[in-house]
Amino acid sequence: MPEALKVRSRDPQESLAEPVPASILVVDDEPAVREGCRRVLCRKGYRVETAAGGKEGLAKARQDHFDLILIDIKMPDMDGVELLQAVRNLSPDTVCIIITGYATLELAVRTTKLGAYDFVTKPFTPNELLGVVERGLEVRRLTLGARSLAEERDRRLLEIATEKSRLRTIINCLADGVLVINRERQLVLYNPAILTLLSLKEAPRLGQPFEQYLPNPEMATLLAESLSSPDSQYSRVAREFSLDPEGKTVVMANVAAVRDENGQILGAVLVLRDITQLKELDRMKAQFIAMVAHELRAPLAAIKGYLDLILGDTVRDPAQIRHMLERCNQRGEALLALIQDLLEVSRLEAARTFRRIEQLPLADILQSALELVSPQARTRKVSITCELPAELPLLQADREEMIRLFTNLLSNAIKYNREEGKVWVETKVEEPYVRIDISDTGVGIPREALPKLFREFFRLRTPETKYVTGTGLGLSIVKKIVDAHGGRVEVISELGEGSTFTVYLPLPEQAGKST
Ligand code: ADP
């Protein structure tokens, strides 16, 4: 490859493309010098143009880019100093070399102060010309290379800084607590979530031994041990910890060594996830399953007991057998009701994500619920009074769930009432709620039972309620529906006198009125 091809163009991007020959402009009013230079330089592979005077030279420099310009110092129309200054302003990267005679040598030396790279004194040999041109182009190449390296470095530094701040933002936004230590067991990084989880009042100081910030010695040991886990083995240890003696806050600690690309340990990371709620859910689920199993077993065991007696020929009296079969039937019905309620509970859980909320006239809902319980009221000779005001607000709720809610409360008011007792329904707007009272003249509820009333499977076994069938899920369903609609349910009761269940449901924001 000719020497000239090694010169890169002025655009650093083009350095990736095919090398292009350096472009040179020779500006001299002496045709012999101009031509001589052109020939020598063309022979070396450079792209050469010439100009017969300063003005022509400047015009060409404006039109085209040149890597190097040879400028004669003495020209009639525009002298070399003037052209040099114009070119320097126009294209500071262009290397300018002054062609000078002995008489103007001193002037030429001064031009170097104005930015000329070097000068060549007339008369010069081809080698002298090539020597100064090649040196000039080499300096240009190095300067451009250094500049592009500096630019690249600045860009990288900016990228790293951006990346670092992005990572920090992500780590700070994590709900999980993060803590990182180096090989010397010093704290090097943490996020705000870990301060909350570890109840640290003051922000830890980076560079300090990490142990002072980890109150749980076992957790600290786990983290320290990961610093000496076997080479190149990717491992993560996960363990549960209670962060307080009462076990109120439970976390899952994930600990892993941080390694470089060669597998050498640089430090260790601890990630803490608060699993308190998950643990509580687990506990409640297990408790619920145990309760369901218990509730299902009692009626099934009774049914099986009767059937064993009948099938084992222990009981032969047809009247007795009939009585036992009737009991089986009753227990079977109770079992079905229980399963129905269990399905309702699980439907309500699933409905957390989907609920058909619409504007509902409260009067219609109460009317539908009353119709559903009227056969039960007739059987028990219980009278129901429901005097609704002329104007009742609209509800913003799920229709099926609202009917279920009032049916459950009305049904209880009838079930736990005395024969020929009374039930009455009243409504009132108490901003921002509408309040619905369902009162009865029933057996009442002892004060100590009130806090447990809305729990699953809670049933009072008193002489008065012993023969009332139920699943113990009705009120828990009521509570779930009210909670899901942003309301609340309260109860006041007097033993032997009766009870009042009060439901508060939020009024729609743009409360409309229905008659
Ligand atoms: P159940 O299916 O047993 O009726 P609930 O969850 O509806 O289940 O009610 C739980 C318990 O609360 C009932 O077993 C009963 O002892 C008591 N209870 C509910 N409503 C009334 C009421 N209006 N008067 C008296 N006791 C009631």
PDB file of C-alpha atoms and ligand atoms in Angstrom, residues 412-413 415-416 440 443-445 453 458-460 470-476 499 501, ligand 1:
ATOM      1  CA  ASN A 412     -80.465 -14.759  60.610  1.00  0.00           C
ATOM      2  CA  ALA A 413     -82.924 -12.213  62.043  1.00  0.00           C
ATOM      3  CA  LYS A 415     -83.755 -17.878  62.348  1.00  0.00           C
ATOM      4  CA  TYR A 416     -82.573 -16.527  65.697  1.00  0.00           C
ATOM      5  CA  ASP A 440     -84.986  -8.395  65.447  1.00  0.00           C
ATOM      6  CA  VAL A 443     -82.410 -14.430  71.295  1.00  0.00           C
ATOM      7  CA  GLY A 444     -79.657 -11.839  71.238  1.00  0.00           C
ATOM      8  CA  ILE A 445     -75.919 -12.432  71.375  1.00  0.00           C
ATOM      9  CA  LEU A 453     -69.260 -13.200  65.277  1.00  0.00           C
ATOM     10  CA  PHE A 458     -68.359 -19.331  64.426  1.00  0.00           C
ATOM     11  CA  ARG A 459     -71.685 -20.542  65.833  1.00  0.00           C
ATOM     12  CA  LEU A 460     -73.201 -19.995  69.251  1.00  0.00           C
ATOM     13  CA  GLY A 470     -76.571 -23.149  59.945  1.00  0.00           C
ATOM     14  CA  THR A 471     -73.076 -23.295  58.575  1.00  0.00           C
ATOM     15  CA  GLY A 472     -71.356 -20.572  60.583  1.00  0.00           C
ATOM     16  CA  LEU A 473     -70.307 -18.920  57.307  1.00  0.00           C
ATOM     17  CA  GLY A 474     -73.220 -16.514  56.736  1.00  0.00           C
ATOM     18  CA  LEU A 475     -71.826 -13.557  58.685  1.00  0.00           C
ATOM     19  CA  SER A 476     -68.269 -14.069  57.398  1.00  0.00           C
ATOM     20  CA  SER A 499     -80.094  -7.663  67.914  1.00  0.00           C
ATOM     21  CA  PHE A 501     -77.044  -5.490  62.503  1.00  0.00           C
TER      22      PHE A 501
HETATM   23  P1  ADP B   1     -75.141 -19.528  60.827  1.00  0.00           P
HETATM   24  O1  ADP B   1     -75.135 -20.289  59.589  1.00  0.00           O
HETATM   25  O2  ADP B   1     -74.826 -20.316  62.031  1.00  0.00           O
HETATM   26  O3  ADP B   1     -76.364 -18.692  60.982  1.00  0.00           O
HETATM   27  P2  ADP B   1     -73.769 -17.024  60.682  1.00  0.00           P
HETATM   28  O4  ADP B   1     -72.356 -16.734  60.339  1.00  0.00           O
HETATM   29  O5  ADP B   1     -74.829 -16.391  59.874  1.00  0.00           O
HETATM   30  O6  ADP B   1     -73.898 -18.569  60.691  1.00  0.00           O
HETATM   31  O7  ADP B   1     -73.957 -16.583  62.181  1.00  0.00           O
HETATM   32  C1  ADP B   1     -73.024 -16.961  63.158  1.00  0.00           C
HETATM   33  C2  ADP B   1     -73.661 -17.039  64.516  1.00  0.00           C
HETATM   34  O8  ADP B   1     -74.019 -15.746  64.965  1.00  0.00           O
HETATM   35  C3  ADP B   1     -74.917 -17.818  64.521  1.00  0.00           C
HETATM   36  O9  ADP B   1     -74.648 -19.194  64.726  1.00  0.00           O
HETATM   37  C4  ADP B   1     -75.673 -17.217  65.684  1.00  0.00           C
HETATM   38  O10 ADP B   1     -75.260 -17.816  66.872  1.00  0.00           O
HETATM   39  C5  ADP B   1     -75.205 -15.787  65.715  1.00  0.00           C
HETATM   40  N1  ADP B   1     -76.198 -14.883  65.092  1.00  0.00           N
HETATM   41  C6  ADP B   1     -76.178 -14.417  63.843  1.00  0.00           C
HETATM   42  N2  ADP B   1     -77.225 -13.581  63.626  1.00  0.00           N
HETATM   43  C7  ADP B   1     -77.910 -13.519  64.760  1.00  0.00           C
HETATM   44  C8  ADP B   1     -79.087 -12.818  65.175  1.00  0.00           C
HETATM   45  N3  ADP B   1     -79.749 -12.000  64.385  1.00  0.00           N
HETATM   46  N4  ADP B   1     -79.477 -13.007  66.459  1.00  0.00           N
HETATM   47  C9  ADP B   1     -78.809 -13.794  67.281  1.00  0.00           C
HETATM   48  N5  ADP B   1     -77.718 -14.494  66.953  1.00  0.00           N
HETATM   49  C10 ADP B   1     -77.248 -14.346  65.700  1.00  0.00           C
END
